[in-house]
Tab-separated table of C-alpha atoms in Angstrom:
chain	number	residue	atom	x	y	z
K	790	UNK	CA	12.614	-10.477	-171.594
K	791	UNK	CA	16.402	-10.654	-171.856
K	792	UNK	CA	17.658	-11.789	-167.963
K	793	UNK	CA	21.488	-10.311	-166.884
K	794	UNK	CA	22.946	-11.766	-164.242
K	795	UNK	CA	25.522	-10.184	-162.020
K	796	UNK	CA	27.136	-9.980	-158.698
K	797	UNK	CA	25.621	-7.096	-156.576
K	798	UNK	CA	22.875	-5.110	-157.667
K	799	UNK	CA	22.093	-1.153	-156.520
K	800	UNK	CA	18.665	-0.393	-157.024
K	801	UNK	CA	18.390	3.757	-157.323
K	802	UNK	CA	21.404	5.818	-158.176
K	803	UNK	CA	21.071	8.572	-155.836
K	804	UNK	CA	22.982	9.432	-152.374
K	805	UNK	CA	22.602	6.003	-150.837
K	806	UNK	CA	23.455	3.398	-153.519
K	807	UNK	CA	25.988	5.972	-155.075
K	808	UNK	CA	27.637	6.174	-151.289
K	809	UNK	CA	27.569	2.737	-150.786
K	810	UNK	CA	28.993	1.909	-154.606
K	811	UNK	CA	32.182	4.959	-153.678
K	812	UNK	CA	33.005	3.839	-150.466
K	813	UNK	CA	33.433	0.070	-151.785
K	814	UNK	CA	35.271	0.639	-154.911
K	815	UNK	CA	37.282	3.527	-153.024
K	816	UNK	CA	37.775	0.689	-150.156
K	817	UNK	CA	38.877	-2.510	-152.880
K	818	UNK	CA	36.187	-4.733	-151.172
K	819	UNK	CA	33.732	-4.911	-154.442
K	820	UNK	CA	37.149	-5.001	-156.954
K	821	UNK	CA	36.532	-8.776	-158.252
K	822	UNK	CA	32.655	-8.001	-158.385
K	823	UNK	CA	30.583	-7.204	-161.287
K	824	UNK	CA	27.873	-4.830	-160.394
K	825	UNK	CA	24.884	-3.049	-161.988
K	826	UNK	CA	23.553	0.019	-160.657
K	827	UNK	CA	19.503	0.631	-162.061
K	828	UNK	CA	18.396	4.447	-162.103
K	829	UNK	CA	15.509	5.535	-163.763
K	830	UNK	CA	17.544	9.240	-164.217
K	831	UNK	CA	20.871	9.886	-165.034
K	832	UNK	CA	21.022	12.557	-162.438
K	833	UNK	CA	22.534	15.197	-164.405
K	834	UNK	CA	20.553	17.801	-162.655
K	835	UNK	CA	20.457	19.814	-159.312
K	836	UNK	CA	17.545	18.233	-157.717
K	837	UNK	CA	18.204	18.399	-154.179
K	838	UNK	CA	20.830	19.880	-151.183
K	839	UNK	CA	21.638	17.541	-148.555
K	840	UNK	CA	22.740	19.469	-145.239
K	841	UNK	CA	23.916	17.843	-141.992
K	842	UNK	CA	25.988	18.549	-139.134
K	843	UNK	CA	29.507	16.484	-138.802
K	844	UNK	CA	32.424	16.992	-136.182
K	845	UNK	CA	34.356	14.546	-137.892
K	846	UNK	CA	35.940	14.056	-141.358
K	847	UNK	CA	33.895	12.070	-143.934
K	848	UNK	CA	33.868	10.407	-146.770
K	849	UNK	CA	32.816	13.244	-149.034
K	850	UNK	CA	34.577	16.637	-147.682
K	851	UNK	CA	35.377	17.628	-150.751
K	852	UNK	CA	31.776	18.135	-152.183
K	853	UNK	CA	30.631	20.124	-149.496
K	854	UNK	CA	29.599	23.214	-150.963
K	855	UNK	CA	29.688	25.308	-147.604
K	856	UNK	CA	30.488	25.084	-144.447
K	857	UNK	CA	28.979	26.529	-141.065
K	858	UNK	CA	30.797	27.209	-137.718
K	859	UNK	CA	28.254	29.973	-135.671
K	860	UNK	CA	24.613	28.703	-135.785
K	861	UNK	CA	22.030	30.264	-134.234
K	862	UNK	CA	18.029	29.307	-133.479
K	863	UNK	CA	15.564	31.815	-132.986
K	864	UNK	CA	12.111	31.319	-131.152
K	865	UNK	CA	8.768	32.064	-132.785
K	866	UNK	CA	8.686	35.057	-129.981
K	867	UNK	CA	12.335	36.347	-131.783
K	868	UNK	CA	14.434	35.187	-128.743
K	869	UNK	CA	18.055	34.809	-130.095
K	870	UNK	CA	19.966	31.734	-129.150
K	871	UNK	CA	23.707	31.267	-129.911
K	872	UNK	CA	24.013	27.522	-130.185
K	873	UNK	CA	27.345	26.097	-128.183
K	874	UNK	CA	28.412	23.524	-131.061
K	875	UNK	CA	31.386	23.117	-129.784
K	876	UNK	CA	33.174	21.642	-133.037
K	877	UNK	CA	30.744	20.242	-135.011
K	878	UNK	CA	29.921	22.232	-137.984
K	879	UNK	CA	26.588	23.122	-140.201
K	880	UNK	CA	27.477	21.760	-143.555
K	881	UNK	CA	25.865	21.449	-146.960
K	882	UNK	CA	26.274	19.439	-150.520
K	883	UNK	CA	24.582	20.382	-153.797
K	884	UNK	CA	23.426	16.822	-154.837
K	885	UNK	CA	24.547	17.467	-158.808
K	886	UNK	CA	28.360	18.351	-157.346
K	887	UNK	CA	27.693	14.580	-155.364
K	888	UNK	CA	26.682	13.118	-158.602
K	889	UNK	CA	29.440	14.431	-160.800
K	890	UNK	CA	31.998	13.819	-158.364
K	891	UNK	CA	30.964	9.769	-157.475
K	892	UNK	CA	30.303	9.192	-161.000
K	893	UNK	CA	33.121	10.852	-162.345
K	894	UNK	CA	35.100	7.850	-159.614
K	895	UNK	CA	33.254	5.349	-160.919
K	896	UNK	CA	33.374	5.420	-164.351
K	897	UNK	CA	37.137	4.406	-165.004
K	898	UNK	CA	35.738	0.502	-163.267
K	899	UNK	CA	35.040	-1.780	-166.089
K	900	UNK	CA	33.087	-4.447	-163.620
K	901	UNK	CA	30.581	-1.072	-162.915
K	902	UNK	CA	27.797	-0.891	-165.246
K	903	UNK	CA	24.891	2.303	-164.949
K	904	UNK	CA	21.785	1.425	-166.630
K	905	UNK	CA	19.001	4.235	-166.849
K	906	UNK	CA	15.289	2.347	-166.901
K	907	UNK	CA	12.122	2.326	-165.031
K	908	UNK	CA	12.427	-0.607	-161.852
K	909	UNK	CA	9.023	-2.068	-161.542
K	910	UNK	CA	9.801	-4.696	-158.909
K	911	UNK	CA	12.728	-6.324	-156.812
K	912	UNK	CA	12.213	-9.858	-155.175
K	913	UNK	CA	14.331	-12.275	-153.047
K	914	UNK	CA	14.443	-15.884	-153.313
K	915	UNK	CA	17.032	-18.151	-151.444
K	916	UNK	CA	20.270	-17.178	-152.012
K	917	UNK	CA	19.590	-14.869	-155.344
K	918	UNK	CA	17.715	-11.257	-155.972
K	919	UNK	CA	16.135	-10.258	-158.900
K	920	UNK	CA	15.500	-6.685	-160.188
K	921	UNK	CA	12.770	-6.104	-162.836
K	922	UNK	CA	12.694	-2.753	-165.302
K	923	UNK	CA	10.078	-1.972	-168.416
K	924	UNK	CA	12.791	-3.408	-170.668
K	925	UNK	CA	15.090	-6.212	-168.783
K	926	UNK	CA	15.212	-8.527	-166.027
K	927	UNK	CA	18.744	-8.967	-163.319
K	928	UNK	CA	19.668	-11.099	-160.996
K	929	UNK	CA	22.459	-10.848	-158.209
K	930	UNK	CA	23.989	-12.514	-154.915
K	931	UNK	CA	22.951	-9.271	-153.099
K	932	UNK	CA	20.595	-6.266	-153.966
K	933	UNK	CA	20.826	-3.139	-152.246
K	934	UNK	CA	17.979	-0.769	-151.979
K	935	UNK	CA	17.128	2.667	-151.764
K	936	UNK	CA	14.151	3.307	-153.847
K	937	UNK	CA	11.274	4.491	-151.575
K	938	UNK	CA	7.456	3.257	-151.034
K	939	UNK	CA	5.396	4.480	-148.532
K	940	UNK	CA	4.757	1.211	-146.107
K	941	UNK	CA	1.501	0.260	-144.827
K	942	UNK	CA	1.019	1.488	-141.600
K	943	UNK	CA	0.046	-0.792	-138.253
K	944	UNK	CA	-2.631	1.256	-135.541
K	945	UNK	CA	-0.997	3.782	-133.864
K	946	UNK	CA	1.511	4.225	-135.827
K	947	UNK	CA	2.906	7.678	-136.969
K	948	UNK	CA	3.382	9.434	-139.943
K	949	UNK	CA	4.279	13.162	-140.524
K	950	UNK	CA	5.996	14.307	-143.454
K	951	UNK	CA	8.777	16.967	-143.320
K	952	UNK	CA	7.938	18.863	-146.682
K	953	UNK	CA	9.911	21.922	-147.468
K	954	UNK	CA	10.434	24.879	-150.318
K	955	UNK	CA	13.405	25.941	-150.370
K	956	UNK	CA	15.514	29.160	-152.434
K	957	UNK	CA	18.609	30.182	-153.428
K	958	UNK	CA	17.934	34.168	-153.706
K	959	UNK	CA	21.113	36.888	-155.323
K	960	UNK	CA	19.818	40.127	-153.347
K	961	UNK	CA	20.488	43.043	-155.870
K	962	UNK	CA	20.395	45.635	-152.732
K	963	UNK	CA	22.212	45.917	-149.323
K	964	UNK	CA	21.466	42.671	-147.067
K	965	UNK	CA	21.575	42.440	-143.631
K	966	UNK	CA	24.592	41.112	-142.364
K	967	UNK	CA	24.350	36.937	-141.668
K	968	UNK	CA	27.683	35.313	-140.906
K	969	UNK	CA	25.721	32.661	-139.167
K	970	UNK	CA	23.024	30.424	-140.281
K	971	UNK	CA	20.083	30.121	-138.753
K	972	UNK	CA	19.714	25.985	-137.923
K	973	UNK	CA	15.847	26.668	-137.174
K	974	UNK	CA	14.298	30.240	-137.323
K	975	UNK	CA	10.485	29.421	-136.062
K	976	UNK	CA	9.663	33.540	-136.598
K	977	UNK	CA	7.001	32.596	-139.025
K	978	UNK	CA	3.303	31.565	-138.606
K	979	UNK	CA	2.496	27.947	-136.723
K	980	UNK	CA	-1.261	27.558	-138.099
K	981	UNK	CA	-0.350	24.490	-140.392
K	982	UNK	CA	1.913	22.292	-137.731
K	983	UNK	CA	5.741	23.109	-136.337
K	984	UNK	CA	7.466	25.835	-138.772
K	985	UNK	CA	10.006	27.503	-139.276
K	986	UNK	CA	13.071	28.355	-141.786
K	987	UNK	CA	16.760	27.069	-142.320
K	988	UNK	CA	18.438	30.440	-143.319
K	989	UNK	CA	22.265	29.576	-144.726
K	990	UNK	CA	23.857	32.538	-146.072
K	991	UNK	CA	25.787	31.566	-149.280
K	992	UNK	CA	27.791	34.435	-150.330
K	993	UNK	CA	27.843	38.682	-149.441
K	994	UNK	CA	24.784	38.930	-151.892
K	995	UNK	CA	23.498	34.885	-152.036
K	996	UNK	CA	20.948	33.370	-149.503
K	997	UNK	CA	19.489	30.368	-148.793
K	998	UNK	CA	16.166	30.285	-147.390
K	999	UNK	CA	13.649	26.480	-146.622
K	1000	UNK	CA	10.380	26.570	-145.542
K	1001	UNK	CA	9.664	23.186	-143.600
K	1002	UNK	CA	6.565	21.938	-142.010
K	1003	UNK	CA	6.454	19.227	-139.824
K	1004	UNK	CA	2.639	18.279	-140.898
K	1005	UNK	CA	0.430	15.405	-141.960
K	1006	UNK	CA	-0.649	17.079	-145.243
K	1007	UNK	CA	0.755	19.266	-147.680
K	1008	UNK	CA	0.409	22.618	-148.834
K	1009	UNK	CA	-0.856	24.308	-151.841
K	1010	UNK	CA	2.192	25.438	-153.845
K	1011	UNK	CA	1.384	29.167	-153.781
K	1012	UNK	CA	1.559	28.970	-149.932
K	1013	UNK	CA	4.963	27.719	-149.914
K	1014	UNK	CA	5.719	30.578	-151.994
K	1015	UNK	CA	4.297	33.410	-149.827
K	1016	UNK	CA	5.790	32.229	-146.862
K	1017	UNK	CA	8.907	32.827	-148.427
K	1018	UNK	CA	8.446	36.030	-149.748
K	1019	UNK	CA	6.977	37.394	-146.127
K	1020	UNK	CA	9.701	35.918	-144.170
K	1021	UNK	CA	12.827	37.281	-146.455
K	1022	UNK	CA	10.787	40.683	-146.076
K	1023	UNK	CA	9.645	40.726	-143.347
K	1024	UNK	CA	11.919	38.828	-140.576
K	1025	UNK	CA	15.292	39.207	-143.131
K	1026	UNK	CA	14.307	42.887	-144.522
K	1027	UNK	CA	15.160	42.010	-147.337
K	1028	UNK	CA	13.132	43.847	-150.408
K	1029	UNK	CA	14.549	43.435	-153.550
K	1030	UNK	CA	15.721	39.816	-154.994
K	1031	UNK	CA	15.938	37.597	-157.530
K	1032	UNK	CA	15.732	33.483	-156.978
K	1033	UNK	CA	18.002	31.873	-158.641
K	1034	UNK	CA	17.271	28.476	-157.892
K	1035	UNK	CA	14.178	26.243	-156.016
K	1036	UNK	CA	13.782	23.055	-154.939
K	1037	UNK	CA	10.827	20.782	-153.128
K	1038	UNK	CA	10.691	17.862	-151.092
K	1039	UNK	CA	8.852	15.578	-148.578
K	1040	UNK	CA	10.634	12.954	-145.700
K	1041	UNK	CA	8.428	10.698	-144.203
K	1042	UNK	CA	8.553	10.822	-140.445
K	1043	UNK	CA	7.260	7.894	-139.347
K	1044	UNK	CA	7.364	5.306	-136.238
K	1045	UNK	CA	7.485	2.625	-138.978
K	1046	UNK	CA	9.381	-0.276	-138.080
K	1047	UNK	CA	10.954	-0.778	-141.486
K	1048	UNK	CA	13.224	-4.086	-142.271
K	1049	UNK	CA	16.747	-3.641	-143.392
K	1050	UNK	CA	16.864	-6.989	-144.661
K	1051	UNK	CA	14.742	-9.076	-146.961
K	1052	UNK	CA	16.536	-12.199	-147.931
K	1053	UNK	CA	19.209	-11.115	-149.767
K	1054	UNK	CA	17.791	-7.179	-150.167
K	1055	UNK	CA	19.922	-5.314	-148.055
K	1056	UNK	CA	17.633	-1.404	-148.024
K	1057	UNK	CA	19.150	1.727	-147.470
K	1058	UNK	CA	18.468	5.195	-146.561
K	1059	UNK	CA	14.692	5.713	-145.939
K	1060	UNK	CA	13.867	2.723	-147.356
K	1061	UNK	CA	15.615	1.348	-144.529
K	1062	UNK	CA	14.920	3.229	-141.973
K	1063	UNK	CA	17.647	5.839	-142.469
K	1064	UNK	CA	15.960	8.922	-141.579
K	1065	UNK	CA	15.252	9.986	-137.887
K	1066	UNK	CA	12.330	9.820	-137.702
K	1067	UNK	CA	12.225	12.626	-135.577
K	1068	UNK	CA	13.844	15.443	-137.715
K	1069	UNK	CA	14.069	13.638	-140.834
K	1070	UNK	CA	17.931	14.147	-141.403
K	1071	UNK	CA	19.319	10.755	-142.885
K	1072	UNK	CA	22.691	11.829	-144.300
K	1073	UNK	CA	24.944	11.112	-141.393
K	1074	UNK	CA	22.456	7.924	-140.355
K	1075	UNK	CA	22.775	6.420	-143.654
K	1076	UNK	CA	26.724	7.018	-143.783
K	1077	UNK	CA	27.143	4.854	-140.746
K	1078	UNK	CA	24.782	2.260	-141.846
K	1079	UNK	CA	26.739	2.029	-145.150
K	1080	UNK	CA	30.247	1.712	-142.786
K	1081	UNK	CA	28.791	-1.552	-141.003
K	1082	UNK	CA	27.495	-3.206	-144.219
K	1083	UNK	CA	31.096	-2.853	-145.771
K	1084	UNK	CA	32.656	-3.882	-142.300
K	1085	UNK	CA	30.940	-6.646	-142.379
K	1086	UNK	CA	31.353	-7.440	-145.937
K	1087	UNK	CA	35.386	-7.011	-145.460
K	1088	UNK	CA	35.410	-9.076	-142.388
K	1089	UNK	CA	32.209	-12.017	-143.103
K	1090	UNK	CA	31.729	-11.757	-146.861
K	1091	UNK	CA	28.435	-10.837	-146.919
K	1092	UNK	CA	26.475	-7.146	-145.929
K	1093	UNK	CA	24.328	-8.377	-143.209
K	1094	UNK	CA	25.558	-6.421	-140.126
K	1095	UNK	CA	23.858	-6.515	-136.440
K	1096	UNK	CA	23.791	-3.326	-134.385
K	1097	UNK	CA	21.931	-0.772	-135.944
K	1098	UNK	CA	22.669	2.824	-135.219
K	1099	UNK	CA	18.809	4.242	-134.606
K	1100	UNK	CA	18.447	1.368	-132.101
K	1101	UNK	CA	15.248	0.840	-130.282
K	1102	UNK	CA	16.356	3.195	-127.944
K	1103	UNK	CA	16.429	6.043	-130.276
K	1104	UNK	CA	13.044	4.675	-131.989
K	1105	UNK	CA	11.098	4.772	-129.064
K	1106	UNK	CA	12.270	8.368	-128.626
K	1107	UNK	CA	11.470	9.329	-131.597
K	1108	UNK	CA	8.499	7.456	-131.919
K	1109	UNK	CA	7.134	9.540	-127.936
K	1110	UNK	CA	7.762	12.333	-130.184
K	1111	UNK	CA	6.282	11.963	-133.037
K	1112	UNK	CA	2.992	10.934	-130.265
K	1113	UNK	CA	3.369	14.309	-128.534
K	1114	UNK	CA	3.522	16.632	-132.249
K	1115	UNK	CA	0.241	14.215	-132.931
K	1116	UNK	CA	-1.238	15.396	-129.536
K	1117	UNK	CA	-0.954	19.330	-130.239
K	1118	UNK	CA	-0.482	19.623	-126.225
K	1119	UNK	CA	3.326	20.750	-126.541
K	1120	UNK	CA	3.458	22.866	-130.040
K	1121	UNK	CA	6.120	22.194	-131.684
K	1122	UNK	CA	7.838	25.882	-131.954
K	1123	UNK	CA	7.762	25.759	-127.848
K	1124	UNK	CA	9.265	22.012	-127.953
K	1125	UNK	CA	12.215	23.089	-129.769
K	1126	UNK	CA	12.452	25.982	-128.016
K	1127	UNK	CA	12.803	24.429	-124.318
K	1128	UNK	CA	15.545	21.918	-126.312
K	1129	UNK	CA	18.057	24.325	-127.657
K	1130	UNK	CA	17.607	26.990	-124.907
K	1131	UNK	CA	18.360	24.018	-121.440
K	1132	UNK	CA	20.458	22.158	-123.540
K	1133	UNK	CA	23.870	22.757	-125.691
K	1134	UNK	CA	23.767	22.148	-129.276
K	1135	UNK	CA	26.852	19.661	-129.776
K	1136	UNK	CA	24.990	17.234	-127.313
K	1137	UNK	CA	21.591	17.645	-128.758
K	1138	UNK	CA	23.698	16.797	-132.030
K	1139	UNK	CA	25.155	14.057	-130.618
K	1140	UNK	CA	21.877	12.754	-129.371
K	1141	UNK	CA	20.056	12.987	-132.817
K	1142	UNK	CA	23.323	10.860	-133.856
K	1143	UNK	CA	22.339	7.994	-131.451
K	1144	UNK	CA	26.597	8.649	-129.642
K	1145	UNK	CA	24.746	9.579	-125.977
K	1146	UNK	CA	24.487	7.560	-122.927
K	1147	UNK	CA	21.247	7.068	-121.639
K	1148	UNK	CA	22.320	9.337	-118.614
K	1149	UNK	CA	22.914	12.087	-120.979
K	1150	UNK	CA	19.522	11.120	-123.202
K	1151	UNK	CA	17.839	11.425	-119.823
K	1152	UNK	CA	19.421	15.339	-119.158
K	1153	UNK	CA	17.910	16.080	-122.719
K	1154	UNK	CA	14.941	14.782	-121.991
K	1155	UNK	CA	14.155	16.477	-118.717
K	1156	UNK	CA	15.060	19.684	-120.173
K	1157	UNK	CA	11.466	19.128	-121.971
K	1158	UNK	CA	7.967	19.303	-120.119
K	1159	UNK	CA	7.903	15.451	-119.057
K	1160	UNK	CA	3.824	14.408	-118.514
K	1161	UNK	CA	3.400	14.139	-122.520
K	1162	UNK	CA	6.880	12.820	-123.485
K	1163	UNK	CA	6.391	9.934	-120.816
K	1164	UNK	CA	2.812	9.640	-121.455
K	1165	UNK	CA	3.818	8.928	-125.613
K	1166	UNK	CA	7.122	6.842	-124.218
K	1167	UNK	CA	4.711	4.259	-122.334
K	1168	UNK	CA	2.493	4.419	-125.468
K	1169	UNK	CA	5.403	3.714	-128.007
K	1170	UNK	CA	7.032	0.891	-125.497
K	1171	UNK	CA	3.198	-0.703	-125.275
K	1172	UNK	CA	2.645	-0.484	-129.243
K	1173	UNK	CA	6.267	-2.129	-129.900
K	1174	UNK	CA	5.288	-4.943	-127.511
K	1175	UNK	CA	2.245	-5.851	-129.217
K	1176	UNK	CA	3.859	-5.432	-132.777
């Protein structure tokens, strides 16, 4: 097998080592390095949306598809709650416009290379990397990576899944007005864990609708299906429709303590622990993670940065959480519920961003019943002492 050696290796082509890659190049720090980027796709297709909330400018503005100001969240019992966001905004990003867009960037650098095989392993040994495929072998200074493997859980650790159908429906009669979207909408049935719909109007006649489950097992694919066809009928009133456009997922939600580095692996996004673990959003998360490794690569000339941004602080919480969903005392539905009706949105957003004091982690907190949250917190500190 024919070996190819390089400088910096990017193991998966989607948002994380296609970030990282456009913020270098875009930044001059990876200019004099040659780098390979290993994809088993060439991600010429729709495949996913990526939505977030921001209250600052970023890297990749001019992707984002559309953009929210009014959100609102609505309580399994149909209580309406304006959310105080107080400049952040709701925003979303078609992952093929992402892939056009970066590659479109990074084609005109001669020292990038995109190679489209199957990866079957990635290893680390002193100061090199290596990165297999079915038909070649590579090896690198540094290897980034994002693909995903579910890890082998310790005892008492967590893991839900966040698994989701979503729709992009063209409504052929008169819709109800929605200038806002709907950030949770739980007015749909709780049987299978904490549920509810993302609702993102798109245009006068153009909806988005998600189903997500916070749950420990999945569906069958025909429930996915009439969920979404009794809540656009019956909670939206909307009859007649045509979908233009689906999608399907799962995010791990887990109390893993995954490594960021191996050696000379440096992994991103979920695969290095990237996603908050309570919500599963990873798009802003992984954004500042890629910030520090380029800081650090400006500044020490290599990626290996120190401060992470979901500290343990923001692992523990998430981990109580996680504990209290497993517990079924405090449904989820009611959970949210207490959050977004004690507490304003742009500091629960803030919160989920790890940018709060612990005085103002402690407001958030109280604003929830406390016996099971501190009941899971003393669990989660116990379980990371012993790990």
């Amino acid at each position: 097998m024919r070996t190819i050696r390089c400088d910096i290796l990017i193991c998966g082509g989607g948002l994380a080592g296609l970030s990282l890659l456009y913020r270098a190049m875009k930044s001059g720090i990876w200019e004099n390095e040659q780098i390979i980027v290993v994809d088993q796709s060439d991600k010429n297709e729709n495949d996913k949306t990526w939505s977030f909330w921001k209250s600052r400018p970023s890297d990749f503005d001019d992707v984002i598809q559309h953009q929210w100001k009014e959100l609102v969240f609505y309580s399994n019992a149909g209580n309406r709650i304006p959310l105080n966001c107080a400049g952040y905004t709701y925003n979303s990003i078609k992952s093929l416009d992402f892939y056009l867009y970066v590659q479109s960037y990074l084609h005109q650098f001669p020292n990038v290379s995109f190679i489209k095989d199957e990866i079957t392993g990635i290893g680390s040994f002193g100061d090199e990397c290596s990165l297999t495929t079915l038909n070649h072998s590579y090896t690198a200074r540094y290897l980034f990576n994002s693909v995903y493997r579910k890890p082998e859980l310790k005892k008492g650790q967590q893991y839900f899944m966040q698994h989701f159908k979503g729709a992009r429906i063209k409504i052929s009669s008169a819709i109800p007005e929605l200038s806002e979207a709907y950030l949770m909408d739980f007015r749909t049935g709780q049987a299978n864990g904490t549920t509810f719909f993302y609702t993102l109007p798109m245009a006068k006649d153009e909806v988005f609708v998600e189903y997500t489950l916070f749950s420990k097992s999945l569906l069958q694919t025909a429930e996915y299906d009439k969920a979404i066809e009794d809540y656009l009928r019956g909670v939206l009133k909307i009859e007649d429709y045509e979908i233009l456009e689906e999608e399907f997922g799962v995010i791990p939600m887990t109390d893993y303590n995954f490594k960021r580095f191996e050696g000379n692996i440096v992994h991103l996004g979920t695969a290095g622990g990237d996603t908050r673990a309570s919500t599963g959003y990873t798009f802003t998360n992984l954004q500042k993670t890629i910030g520090k490794v380029l800081d650090t690569y400006k500044s020490e000339g290599h990626p290996f940065f120190k401060e992470e941004n979901i500290g343990l602080k923001q692992q523990l919480y998430d981990s109580a959480l996680l504990s209290v969903l497993d517990g079924k005392k405090y449904p989820g539905h009611r959970l949210f519920s207490d959050l977004f009706s004690s507490c304003p949105a742009y500091r629960i957003f803030a919160f989920l961003d790890a940018e709060t004091s612990l005085v103002q982690d402690l407001k958030i907190m109280t604003s929830l019943k406390v016996i099971p949250f501190l009941q899971s917190f003393a669990l989660a500190v116990y379980s990371r002492l012993r790990s």
